[in-house]
């Protein structure tokens, strides 16, 4: 059974508590440097506004660690949001309490108030029931559109659902639809591309995807631990020796399940990541002593791209190299381009991978770019996300 969507709610005249993800980056003068998270919530906000409800927006911002600190105030978000919706957005000085209740009572249908940073209270992250009850008491209905925190059971994501009828906003609804589609009924061949820094962070993902994907393509720093286990020389590349046994088991399981596991066959290497002056491409998978693998090489790019071309479903999580440095970004770019050109359904895991795709200006050519790093990883691990599980059923 599916979760209730905001479209299933009778909104007119109701007070609606909306959990958004307004955790935007700010510069030293507290100007918003990237407003995409605010823009991402606009569909839900506008729909609820146009339905004639009163909007009570809540979010966290940064890490105030349970203390009220001006530097973590959501005021800059209220200002930016009011520009984006071309309507004043009231800013409350708190997220619970008498003052907030009075401000909410003054709202007319279609009006919007943003409450102050939820994480000014340590009770938010602790999923304190009293705090959740106080938040819930401000409204008649609850809509969660903050996918980025849906993998956390916090008062504003899980706690409040015990007291209010609840639904997914458009953003979360879309995330659920795409992840369910690729994880439960993927069109084959299904290619899962995995990169990033550490094997240890991604073991549950590999294990879950082994049951679903036809091919698992591994790049990034985590590939070196796999290569080392296979007897390849990896020079001074990043290595997690304590993962050897786990990696051996993964390799054996892949063979048993007949899941193709592709590893880099050449690399871009340097003798100094910081300086990055001496850069070479290897002939084979071996890396000479003292040198470090920083990206997949051209042969690997070609091989991985061919796999992508043949795929009908693609899920990608983690960069192929140290893409933050232009010199080491080519492998990640080649993969992003191959996915962009592909006809397959493509789902891009959040965080670094989404940032990479954005950097290469290819975002529009992906079927879905997840807005949550940790949350998308948890989906790929096959685990429930408390902020989604808690929402009401249709
Ligand atoms: P993750 O958060 O696990 O997805 O890891 C992303 C990080 O992995 C990025 O910051 C990349 O710079 C880093 N990364 C990717 N490939 C390498 C590599 N070969 N050596 C060191 N770091 C890498």
mmCIF file of C-alpha atoms and ligand atoms in Angstrom:
data_model
loop_
_atom_site.group_PDB
_atom_site.id
_atom_site.type_symbol
_atom_site.label_atom_id
_atom_site.label_comp_id
_atom_site.label_asym_id
_atom_site.label_seq_id
_atom_site.Cartn_x
_atom_site.Cartn_y
_atom_site.Cartn_z
ATOM 1 C CA UNK A 1 0.000 0.000 0.000
ATOM 2 C CA UNK A 2 1.188 3.473 -0.852
ATOM 3 C CA UNK A 3 1.799 6.376 1.479
ATOM 4 C CA UNK A 4 -0.617 9.268 1.499
ATOM 5 C CA UNK A 5 0.439 12.153 -0.710
ATOM 6 C CA UNK A 6 -0.320 15.810 -0.082
ATOM 7 C CA UNK A 7 -2.875 15.443 -2.885
ATOM 8 C CA UNK A 8 -4.865 13.027 -0.711
ATOM 9 C CA UNK A 9 -5.402 15.635 2.018
ATOM 10 C CA UNK A 10 -8.359 17.946 2.427
ATOM 11 C CA UNK A 11 -6.386 21.134 2.925
ATOM 12 C CA UNK A 12 -8.775 24.092 2.607
ATOM 13 C CA UNK A 13 -8.839 26.205 5.768
ATOM 14 C CA UNK A 14 -6.542 23.790 7.638
ATOM 15 C CA UNK A 15 -3.343 24.612 9.494
ATOM 16 C CA UNK A 16 -0.644 22.465 7.864
ATOM 17 C CA UNK A 17 2.707 21.761 9.481
ATOM 18 C CA UNK A 18 5.246 21.263 6.684
ATOM 19 C CA UNK A 19 8.668 19.779 7.413
ATOM 20 C CA UNK A 20 10.982 21.108 4.717
ATOM 21 C CA UNK A 21 14.728 20.846 4.259
ATOM 22 C CA UNK A 22 15.913 24.446 4.351
ATOM 23 C CA UNK A 23 19.406 23.518 5.502
ATOM 24 C CA UNK A 24 20.966 25.913 2.977
ATOM 25 C CA UNK A 25 24.604 26.993 2.786
ATOM 26 C CA UNK A 26 25.282 30.546 4.046
ATOM 27 C CA UNK A 27 28.325 32.800 3.593
ATOM 28 C CA UNK A 28 29.942 34.756 6.447
ATOM 29 C CA UNK A 29 27.367 37.564 6.028
ATOM 30 C CA UNK A 30 24.604 34.977 6.225
ATOM 31 C CA UNK A 31 23.632 35.326 2.583
ATOM 32 C CA UNK A 32 22.272 32.126 1.045
ATOM 33 C CA UNK A 33 24.846 30.869 -1.477
ATOM 34 C CA UNK A 34 22.654 28.124 -2.967
ATOM 35 C CA UNK A 35 18.857 28.259 -2.717
ATOM 36 C CA UNK A 36 18.117 24.987 -4.520
ATOM 37 C CA UNK A 37 16.747 23.338 -1.376
ATOM 38 C CA UNK A 38 14.217 26.150 -0.966
ATOM 39 C CA UNK A 39 13.281 25.933 -4.635
ATOM 40 C CA UNK A 40 12.889 22.159 -4.326
ATOM 41 C CA UNK A 41 10.096 22.654 -1.772
ATOM 42 C CA UNK A 42 8.166 25.190 -3.859
ATOM 43 C CA UNK A 43 5.850 22.713 -5.601
ATOM 44 C CA UNK A 44 4.556 21.481 -2.273
ATOM 45 C CA UNK A 45 4.397 24.955 -0.733
ATOM 46 C CA UNK A 46 2.548 26.431 -3.706
ATOM 47 C CA UNK A 47 0.105 23.535 -3.920
ATOM 48 C CA UNK A 48 -0.794 23.866 -0.233
ATOM 49 C CA UNK A 49 -1.045 27.666 -0.532
ATOM 50 C CA UNK A 50 -3.335 27.418 -3.516
ATOM 51 C CA UNK A 51 -5.482 24.865 -1.696
ATOM 52 C CA UNK A 52 -6.353 27.590 0.813
ATOM 53 C CA UNK A 53 -4.526 26.210 3.833
ATOM 54 C CA UNK A 54 -2.414 28.045 6.392
ATOM 55 C CA UNK A 55 1.235 27.031 6.067
ATOM 56 C CA UNK A 56 3.469 26.455 9.066
ATOM 57 C CA UNK A 57 6.960 25.649 7.782
ATOM 58 C CA UNK A 58 9.609 23.998 9.931
ATOM 59 C CA UNK A 59 13.214 23.023 9.221
ATOM 60 C CA UNK A 60 16.634 22.677 10.748
ATOM 61 C CA UNK A 61 19.660 24.712 9.692
ATOM 62 C CA UNK A 62 23.244 23.774 10.512
ATOM 63 C CA UNK A 63 24.275 22.378 13.860
ATOM 64 C CA UNK A 64 23.267 24.734 16.689
ATOM 65 C CA UNK A 65 23.477 21.760 19.081
ATOM 66 C CA UNK A 66 20.342 22.485 21.053
ATOM 67 C CA UNK A 67 21.074 26.164 21.632
ATOM 68 C CA UNK A 68 19.439 29.294 20.272
ATOM 69 C CA UNK A 69 22.131 30.974 18.167
ATOM 70 C CA UNK A 70 21.491 33.843 15.733
ATOM 71 C CA UNK A 71 24.017 32.464 13.246
ATOM 72 C CA UNK A 72 21.711 29.468 12.733
ATOM 73 C CA UNK A 73 18.489 31.482 12.457
ATOM 74 C CA UNK A 74 16.202 30.670 9.537
ATOM 75 C CA UNK A 75 15.535 34.386 8.893
ATOM 76 C CA UNK A 76 17.524 34.441 5.615
ATOM 77 C CA UNK A 77 15.344 31.560 4.388
ATOM 78 C CA UNK A 78 12.114 33.458 5.177
ATOM 79 C CA UNK A 79 13.413 36.397 3.158
ATOM 80 C CA UNK A 80 14.418 34.274 0.165
ATOM 81 C CA UNK A 81 11.230 32.211 0.255
ATOM 82 C CA UNK A 82 9.049 35.331 0.254
ATOM 83 C CA UNK A 83 10.865 36.483 -2.910
ATOM 84 C CA UNK A 84 10.382 33.093 -4.543
ATOM 85 C CA UNK A 85 6.651 32.859 -3.818
ATOM 86 C CA UNK A 86 6.098 36.595 -4.205
ATOM 87 C CA UNK A 87 4.276 36.778 -0.902
ATOM 88 C CA UNK A 88 5.360 37.822 2.608
ATOM 89 C CA UNK A 89 6.604 34.963 4.788
ATOM 90 C CA UNK A 90 6.251 35.650 8.503
ATOM 91 C CA UNK A 91 9.207 34.662 10.656
ATOM 92 C CA UNK A 92 8.504 33.305 14.131
ATOM 93 C CA UNK A 93 11.063 33.791 16.910
ATOM 94 C CA UNK A 94 10.732 30.174 18.072
ATOM 95 C CA UNK A 95 9.309 26.850 16.894
ATOM 96 C CA UNK A 96 7.073 26.091 19.905
ATOM 97 C CA UNK A 97 5.379 28.091 22.643
ATOM 98 C CA UNK A 98 2.723 30.742 23.289
ATOM 99 C CA UNK A 99 4.131 33.426 20.964
ATOM 100 C CA UNK A 100 4.253 30.984 18.071
ATOM 101 C CA UNK A 101 0.679 29.845 18.752
ATOM 102 C CA UNK A 102 -0.521 33.443 18.729
ATOM 103 C CA UNK A 103 1.278 34.180 15.459
ATOM 104 C CA UNK A 104 -0.260 31.083 13.873
ATOM 105 C CA UNK A 105 -3.752 32.081 15.082
ATOM 106 C CA UNK A 106 -3.385 35.327 13.135
ATOM 107 C CA UNK A 107 -2.698 33.523 9.833
ATOM 108 C CA UNK A 108 -5.301 33.806 7.086
ATOM 109 C CA UNK A 109 -5.866 31.053 4.505
ATOM 110 C CA UNK A 110 -2.955 30.908 2.049
ATOM 111 C CA UNK A 111 -0.568 32.739 4.402
ATOM 112 C CA UNK A 112 2.825 31.365 5.353
ATOM 113 C CA UNK A 113 4.855 31.399 8.557
ATOM 114 C CA UNK A 114 8.337 29.928 8.989
ATOM 115 C CA UNK A 115 9.161 28.780 12.502
ATOM 116 C CA UNK A 116 12.653 29.135 13.941
ATOM 117 C CA UNK A 117 15.317 26.416 13.708
ATOM 118 C CA UNK A 118 14.081 23.109 15.173
ATOM 119 C CA UNK A 119 17.570 22.202 16.315
ATOM 120 C CA UNK A 120 17.611 25.102 18.794
ATOM 121 C CA UNK A 121 16.044 22.329 20.890
ATOM 122 C CA UNK A 122 18.000 19.142 21.592
ATOM 123 C CA UNK A 123 14.580 17.452 21.893
ATOM 124 C CA UNK A 124 14.254 17.598 18.091
ATOM 125 C CA UNK A 125 17.045 15.116 17.374
ATOM 126 C CA UNK A 126 16.195 13.095 20.477
ATOM 127 C CA UNK A 127 12.668 12.618 19.046
ATOM 128 C CA UNK A 128 11.286 13.763 22.384
ATOM 129 C CA UNK A 129 7.598 12.948 22.558
ATOM 130 C CA UNK A 130 6.557 16.105 24.447
ATOM 131 C CA UNK A 131 8.397 18.288 21.958
ATOM 132 C CA UNK A 132 6.799 16.435 19.037
ATOM 133 C CA UNK A 133 3.392 16.860 20.685
ATOM 134 C CA UNK A 134 3.942 20.604 21.081
ATOM 135 C CA UNK A 135 4.912 20.898 17.408
ATOM 136 C CA UNK A 136 1.930 18.825 16.332
ATOM 137 C CA UNK A 137 -0.451 20.907 18.489
ATOM 138 C CA UNK A 138 0.256 23.901 16.233
ATOM 139 C CA UNK A 139 -1.479 22.294 13.244
ATOM 140 C CA UNK A 140 -4.330 20.122 11.924
ATOM 141 C CA UNK A 141 -2.285 18.186 9.344
ATOM 142 C CA UNK A 142 1.356 17.260 8.712
ATOM 143 C CA UNK A 143 3.248 17.089 5.414
ATOM 144 C CA UNK A 144 6.837 15.880 5.207
ATOM 145 C CA UNK A 145 8.844 17.105 2.239
ATOM 146 C CA UNK A 146 12.326 16.900 3.782
ATOM 147 C CA UNK A 147 13.824 13.819 2.126
ATOM 148 C CA UNK A 148 17.317 14.766 3.325
ATOM 149 C CA UNK A 149 16.319 14.024 6.939
ATOM 150 C CA UNK A 150 13.781 11.251 6.261
ATOM 151 C CA UNK A 151 16.311 8.608 7.357
ATOM 152 C CA UNK A 152 16.378 10.124 10.835
ATOM 153 C CA UNK A 153 13.671 9.545 13.428
ATOM 154 C CA UNK A 154 13.478 13.089 14.773
ATOM 155 C CA UNK A 155 10.558 14.854 16.475
ATOM 156 C CA UNK A 156 9.683 16.787 13.310
ATOM 157 C CA UNK A 157 10.029 13.788 10.973
ATOM 158 C CA UNK A 158 8.738 10.812 12.950
ATOM 159 C CA UNK A 159 7.494 12.089 16.311
ATOM 160 C CA UNK A 160 4.776 14.403 14.998
ATOM 161 C CA UNK A 161 3.170 11.659 12.896
ATOM 162 C CA UNK A 162 1.856 10.050 16.093
ATOM 163 C CA UNK A 163 -0.385 13.056 16.648
ATOM 164 C CA UNK A 164 -1.444 14.228 13.177
ATOM 165 C CA UNK A 165 -2.788 12.800 9.931
ATOM 166 C CA UNK A 166 0.240 12.918 7.691
ATOM 167 C CA UNK A 167 1.324 12.777 4.057
ATOM 168 C CA UNK A 168 4.346 13.021 1.776
ATOM 169 C CA UNK A 169 5.016 16.260 -0.075
ATOM 170 C CA UNK A 170 5.781 16.172 -3.801
ATOM 171 C CA UNK A 171 9.533 15.929 -3.249
ATOM 172 C CA UNK A 172 9.363 12.870 -0.986
ATOM 173 C CA UNK A 173 6.624 11.375 -3.150
ATOM 174 C CA UNK A 174 8.912 11.562 -6.187
ATOM 175 C CA UNK A 175 11.833 10.070 -4.254
ATOM 176 C CA UNK A 176 9.670 7.151 -3.117
ATOM 177 C CA UNK A 177 8.380 6.551 -6.640
ATOM 178 C CA UNK A 178 11.822 6.464 -8.266
ATOM 179 C CA UNK A 179 13.542 4.380 -5.621
ATOM 180 C CA UNK A 180 10.646 1.907 -5.513
ATOM 181 C CA UNK A 181 10.643 1.636 -9.277
ATOM 182 C CA UNK A 182 14.355 0.829 -9.560
ATOM 183 C CA UNK A 183 14.533 -1.329 -6.456
ATOM 184 C CA UNK A 184 11.406 -3.410 -6.847
ATOM 185 C CA UNK A 185 10.773 -3.651 -10.590
ATOM 186 C CA UNK A 186 13.948 -2.604 -12.404
ATOM 187 C CA UNK A 187 14.050 -3.012 -16.150
ATOM 188 C CA UNK A 188 17.008 -5.221 -17.010
ATOM 189 C CA UNK A 189 19.922 -4.960 -17.483
ATOM 190 C CA UNK A 190 20.250 -3.100 -14.186
ATOM 191 C CA UNK A 191 23.680 -1.529 -13.662
ATOM 192 C CA UNK A 192 24.617 -0.235 -10.233
ATOM 193 C CA UNK A 193 27.575 2.152 -10.177
ATOM 194 C CA UNK A 194 29.330 2.647 -6.894
ATOM 195 C CA UNK A 195 32.180 4.983 -6.025
ATOM 196 C CA UNK A 196 33.352 7.289 -3.289
ATOM 197 C CA UNK A 197 35.834 7.066 -0.510
ATOM 198 C CA UNK A 198 35.184 4.119 1.743
ATOM 199 C CA UNK A 199 34.136 0.497 1.315
ATOM 200 C CA UNK A 200 33.143 0.379 4.973
ATOM 201 C CA UNK A 201 30.379 2.994 4.423
ATOM 202 C CA UNK A 202 28.879 1.083 1.526
ATOM 203 C CA UNK A 203 28.879 -2.595 2.508
ATOM 204 C CA UNK A 204 25.146 -2.782 3.282
ATOM 205 C CA UNK A 205 24.460 -1.097 -0.083
ATOM 206 C CA UNK A 206 26.619 -3.563 -2.005
ATOM 207 C CA UNK A 207 25.003 -6.481 -0.208
ATOM 208 C CA UNK A 208 21.486 -5.295 -0.974
ATOM 209 C CA UNK A 209 22.233 -4.379 -4.577
ATOM 210 C CA UNK A 210 23.804 -7.775 -5.160
ATOM 211 C CA UNK A 211 20.273 -9.188 -4.996
ATOM 212 C CA UNK A 212 18.953 -6.722 -7.546
ATOM 213 C CA UNK A 213 21.561 -5.556 -10.055
ATOM 214 C CA UNK A 214 22.971 -7.493 -13.017
ATOM 215 C CA UNK A 215 26.265 -5.603 -12.906
ATOM 216 C CA UNK A 216 27.993 -3.709 -10.129
ATOM 217 C CA UNK A 217 30.548 -1.212 -11.367
ATOM 218 C CA UNK A 218 33.024 -0.029 -8.732
ATOM 219 C CA UNK A 219 35.251 3.047 -9.004
ATOM 220 C CA UNK A 220 36.564 5.720 -6.638
ATOM 221 C CA UNK A 221 38.888 5.098 -3.729
ATOM 222 C CA UNK A 222 36.895 2.077 -2.585
ATOM 223 C CA UNK A 223 37.950 0.160 -5.716
ATOM 224 C CA UNK A 224 41.532 -0.099 -4.424
ATOM 225 C CA UNK A 225 40.624 -2.340 -1.507
ATOM 226 C CA UNK A 226 38.880 -4.670 -3.987
ATOM 227 C CA UNK A 227 41.884 -4.597 -6.343
ATOM 228 C CA UNK A 228 44.323 -5.267 -3.497
ATOM 229 C CA UNK A 229 42.325 -8.315 -2.422
ATOM 230 C CA UNK A 230 42.539 -9.528 -6.027
ATOM 231 C CA UNK A 231 46.324 -9.271 -5.898
ATOM 232 C CA UNK A 232 46.733 -6.047 -7.890
ATOM 233 C CA UNK A 233 49.483 -3.567 -6.903
ATOM 234 C CA UNK A 234 47.790 -0.388 -5.702
ATOM 235 C CA UNK A 235 50.832 1.680 -4.676
ATOM 236 C CA UNK A 236 49.897 4.197 -1.966
ATOM 237 C CA UNK A 237 46.214 4.426 -2.949
ATOM 238 C CA UNK A 238 43.601 4.548 -0.216
ATOM 239 C CA UNK A 239 43.231 1.131 1.383
ATOM 240 C CA UNK A 240 41.026 -0.324 4.106
ATOM 241 C CA UNK A 241 42.898 -3.395 5.273
ATOM 242 C CA UNK A 242 40.257 -4.218 7.875
ATOM 243 C CA UNK A 243 37.781 -4.693 5.020
ATOM 244 C CA UNK A 244 39.725 -7.529 3.351
ATOM 245 C CA UNK A 245 37.563 -10.328 4.721
ATOM 246 C CA UNK A 246 34.344 -8.488 3.921
ATOM 247 C CA UNK A 247 35.511 -7.767 0.382
ATOM 248 C CA UNK A 248 36.484 -11.412 -0.119
ATOM 249 C CA UNK A 249 32.966 -12.424 0.912
ATOM 250 C CA UNK A 250 31.448 -9.861 -1.471
ATOM 251 C CA UNK A 251 33.553 -11.187 -4.359
ATOM 252 C CA UNK A 252 32.537 -14.759 -3.572
ATOM 253 C CA UNK A 253 28.870 -13.813 -3.297
ATOM 254 C CA UNK A 254 29.002 -11.991 -6.640
ATOM 255 C CA UNK A 255 30.372 -15.110 -8.273
ATOM 256 C CA UNK A 256 27.768 -17.307 -6.635
ATOM 257 C CA UNK A 257 24.919 -15.001 -7.662
ATOM 258 C CA UNK A 258 26.368 -14.454 -11.119
ATOM 259 C CA UNK A 259 26.436 -10.697 -10.600
ATOM 260 C CA UNK A 260 29.100 -9.149 -12.789
ATOM 261 C CA UNK A 261 31.485 -7.031 -10.718
ATOM 262 C CA UNK A 262 33.541 -4.561 -12.738
ATOM 263 C CA UNK A 263 36.655 -2.903 -11.312
ATOM 264 C CA UNK A 264 38.991 -0.326 -12.883
ATOM 265 C CA UNK A 265 41.463 -1.705 -15.439
ATOM 266 C CA UNK A 266 43.575 1.473 -15.537
ATOM 267 C CA UNK A 267 43.931 4.634 -13.454
ATOM 268 C CA UNK A 268 44.999 8.217 -13.291
ATOM 269 C CA UNK A 269 47.766 8.373 -10.712
ATOM 270 C CA UNK A 270 49.835 11.035 -8.946
ATOM 271 C CA UNK A 271 52.703 11.018 -6.461
ATOM 272 C CA UNK A 272 51.176 13.917 -4.518
ATOM 273 C CA UNK A 273 47.431 14.586 -4.338
ATOM 274 C CA UNK A 274 47.812 18.123 -2.946
ATOM 275 C CA UNK A 275 50.330 19.327 -5.529
ATOM 276 C CA UNK A 276 48.885 17.191 -8.317
ATOM 277 C CA UNK A 277 51.756 18.216 -10.594
ATOM 278 C CA UNK A 278 52.996 14.791 -11.637
ATOM 279 C CA UNK A 279 50.072 12.912 -13.147
ATOM 280 C CA UNK A 280 50.241 9.735 -15.225
ATOM 281 C CA UNK A 281 47.876 7.182 -16.717
ATOM 282 C CA UNK A 282 48.657 3.542 -15.984
ATOM 283 C CA UNK A 283 48.827 0.876 -18.676
ATOM 284 C CA UNK A 284 47.095 -1.755 -16.549
ATOM 285 C CA UNK A 285 45.320 -2.042 -13.199
ATOM 286 C CA UNK A 286 48.686 -2.059 -11.381
ATOM 287 C CA UNK A 287 49.953 1.124 -9.739
ATOM 288 C CA UNK A 288 53.659 1.681 -9.102
ATOM 289 C CA UNK A 289 55.059 1.989 -5.627
ATOM 290 C CA UNK A 290 54.492 5.343 -3.906
ATOM 291 C CA UNK A 291 51.888 6.560 -6.428
ATOM 292 C CA UNK A 292 48.199 7.087 -5.688
ATOM 293 C CA UNK A 293 45.121 6.290 -7.771
ATOM 294 C CA UNK A 294 42.983 9.423 -7.993
ATOM 295 C CA UNK A 295 40.590 8.634 -10.853
ATOM 296 C CA UNK A 296 39.632 5.847 -13.241
ATOM 297 C CA UNK A 297 41.692 5.774 -16.456
ATOM 298 C CA UNK A 298 40.508 6.109 -20.072
ATOM 299 C CA UNK A 299 40.174 2.350 -20.735
ATOM 300 C CA UNK A 300 38.034 1.978 -17.619
ATOM 301 C CA UNK A 301 35.919 4.975 -18.631
ATOM 302 C CA UNK A 302 35.282 3.306 -21.963
ATOM 303 C CA UNK A 303 34.406 -0.045 -20.435
ATOM 304 C CA UNK A 304 32.130 1.427 -17.771
ATOM 305 C CA UNK A 305 30.456 3.692 -20.364
ATOM 306 C CA UNK A 306 29.687 0.708 -22.576
ATOM 307 C CA UNK A 307 27.996 -1.050 -19.647
ATOM 308 C CA UNK A 308 25.962 2.085 -19.041
ATOM 309 C CA UNK A 309 24.990 2.267 -22.717
ATOM 310 C CA UNK A 310 23.574 -1.267 -22.602
ATOM 311 C CA UNK A 311 21.628 -0.708 -19.372
ATOM 312 C CA UNK A 312 17.901 -0.111 -18.980
ATOM 313 C CA UNK A 313 18.154 0.849 -15.308
ATOM 314 C CA UNK A 314 21.063 2.735 -13.727
ATOM 315 C CA UNK A 315 21.630 3.695 -10.114
ATOM 316 C CA UNK A 316 24.749 5.696 -9.315
ATOM 317 C CA UNK A 317 26.186 6.530 -5.916
ATOM 318 C CA UNK A 318 29.675 7.941 -5.366
ATOM 319 C CA UNK A 319 32.259 9.660 -7.592
ATOM 320 C CA UNK A 320 34.852 7.729 -9.618
ATOM 321 C CA UNK A 321 37.743 9.882 -8.403
ATOM 322 C CA UNK A 322 38.644 13.038 -6.525
ATOM 323 C CA UNK A 323 36.262 14.990 -8.763
ATOM 324 C CA UNK A 324 36.479 18.138 -6.622
ATOM 325 C CA UNK A 325 39.832 18.740 -8.362
ATOM 326 C CA UNK A 326 39.346 19.392 -12.079
ATOM 327 C CA UNK A 327 42.495 17.423 -12.892
ATOM 328 C CA UNK A 328 41.001 14.285 -11.325
ATOM 329 C CA UNK A 329 37.384 14.787 -12.456
ATOM 330 C CA UNK A 330 37.485 13.255 -15.948
ATOM 331 C CA UNK A 331 36.420 9.731 -14.888
ATOM 332 C CA UNK A 332 33.412 10.981 -12.936
ATOM 333 C CA UNK A 333 32.538 13.282 -15.841
ATOM 334 C CA UNK A 334 32.733 10.449 -18.381
ATOM 335 C CA UNK A 335 30.355 8.338 -16.302
ATOM 336 C CA UNK A 336 27.955 11.278 -15.871
ATOM 337 C CA UNK A 337 28.033 11.875 -19.633
ATOM 338 C CA UNK A 338 27.414 8.223 -20.437
ATOM 339 C CA UNK A 339 24.395 8.197 -18.105
ATOM 340 C CA UNK A 340 23.162 11.479 -19.590
ATOM 341 C CA UNK A 341 23.274 9.965 -23.081
ATOM 342 C CA UNK A 342 21.639 6.715 -22.015
ATOM 343 C CA UNK A 343 17.947 5.947 -22.521
ATOM 344 C CA UNK A 344 17.823 4.059 -19.226
ATOM 345 C CA UNK A 345 15.994 5.161 -16.102
ATOM 346 C CA UNK A 346 18.760 6.782 -14.076
ATOM 347 C CA UNK A 347 18.665 7.488 -10.378
ATOM 348 C CA UNK A 348 21.523 9.470 -8.910
ATOM 349 C CA UNK A 349 22.202 9.108 -5.183
ATOM 350 C CA UNK A 350 22.454 12.426 -3.376
ATOM 351 C CA UNK A 351 25.420 14.215 -1.840
ATOM 352 C CA UNK A 352 28.683 14.132 -3.787
ATOM 353 C CA UNK A 353 27.257 12.395 -6.837
ATOM 354 C CA UNK A 354 24.493 14.975 -7.223
ATOM 355 C CA UNK A 355 27.108 17.727 -6.769
ATOM 356 C CA UNK A 356 29.287 16.154 -9.476
ATOM 357 C CA UNK A 357 26.399 15.911 -11.968
ATOM 358 C CA UNK A 358 25.516 19.525 -11.223
ATOM 359 C CA UNK A 359 29.132 20.603 -11.712
ATOM 360 C CA UNK A 360 29.107 19.026 -15.190
ATOM 361 C CA UNK A 361 25.735 20.687 -15.934
ATOM 362 C CA UNK A 362 24.081 17.337 -16.703
ATOM 363 C CA UNK A 363 21.383 17.381 -14.001
ATOM 364 C CA UNK A 364 18.535 17.852 -16.485
ATOM 365 C CA UNK A 365 19.508 14.694 -18.347
ATOM 366 C CA UNK A 366 19.100 12.326 -15.405
ATOM 367 C CA UNK A 367 15.703 10.754 -14.646
ATOM 368 C CA UNK A 368 15.999 11.508 -10.954
ATOM 369 C CA UNK A 369 18.615 13.153 -8.766
ATOM 370 C CA UNK A 370 17.954 12.366 -5.154
ATOM 371 C CA UNK A 371 17.928 15.303 -2.759
ATOM 372 C CA UNK A 372 19.281 13.261 0.140
ATOM 373 C CA UNK A 373 22.717 11.682 0.528
ATOM 374 C CA UNK A 374 22.244 9.590 3.662
ATOM 375 C CA UNK A 375 18.562 9.029 2.931
ATOM 376 C CA UNK A 376 19.196 7.713 -0.590
ATOM 377 C CA UNK A 377 21.934 5.424 0.715
ATOM 378 C CA UNK A 378 19.498 4.005 3.249
ATOM 379 C CA UNK A 379 16.972 3.337 0.463
ATOM 380 C CA UNK A 380 19.685 1.506 -1.486
ATOM 381 C CA UNK A 381 20.532 -0.512 1.620
ATOM 382 C CA UNK A 382 16.947 -1.772 1.490
ATOM 383 C CA UNK A 383 16.144 -0.269 4.882
ATOM 384 C CA UNK A 384 13.059 1.642 5.917
ATOM 385 C CA UNK A 385 13.335 5.391 6.335
ATOM 386 C CA UNK A 386 11.608 6.330 9.610
ATOM 387 C CA UNK A 387 10.381 9.691 8.264
ATOM 388 C CA UNK A 388 8.657 7.886 5.395
ATOM 389 C CA UNK A 389 7.485 4.727 7.182
ATOM 390 C CA UNK A 390 5.761 6.921 9.752
ATOM 391 C CA UNK A 391 3.535 8.703 7.206
ATOM 392 C CA UNK A 392 -0.117 7.689 6.944
ATOM 393 C CA UNK A 393 -1.189 5.090 4.400
ATOM 394 C CA UNK A 394 -3.548 5.997 1.586
HETATM 395 P P1 LIG B 1 31.645 9.210 -0.432
HETATM 396 O O1 LIG B 1 31.192 10.273 0.523
HETATM 397 O O2 LIG B 1 31.981 7.934 0.200
HETATM 398 O O3 LIG B 1 30.709 9.084 -1.624
HETATM 399 O O4 LIG B 1 33.037 9.707 -1.008
HETATM 400 C C1 LIG B 1 33.160 10.847 -1.811
HETATM 401 C C2 LIG B 1 34.586 11.276 -1.778
HETATM 402 O O5 LIG B 1 35.414 10.255 -2.269
HETATM 403 C C3 LIG B 1 34.838 12.505 -2.625
HETATM 404 O O6 LIG B 1 35.149 13.579 -1.791
HETATM 405 C C4 LIG B 1 36.027 12.100 -3.480
HETATM 406 O O7 LIG B 1 37.025 13.084 -3.552
HETATM 407 C C5 LIG B 1 36.570 10.872 -2.761
HETATM 408 N N1 LIG B 1 37.321 9.996 -3.655
HETATM 409 C C6 LIG B 1 36.905 9.420 -4.790
HETATM 410 N N2 LIG B 1 37.897 8.735 -5.378
HETATM 411 C C7 LIG B 1 38.985 8.867 -4.598
HETATM 412 C C8 LIG B 1 40.327 8.397 -4.658
HETATM 413 N N3 LIG B 1 40.733 7.646 -5.673
HETATM 414 N N4 LIG B 1 41.159 8.716 -3.648
HETATM 415 C C9 LIG B 1 40.732 9.477 -2.609
HETATM 416 N N5 LIG B 1 39.481 9.957 -2.499
HETATM 417 C C10 LIG B 1 38.611 9.660 -3.467
#
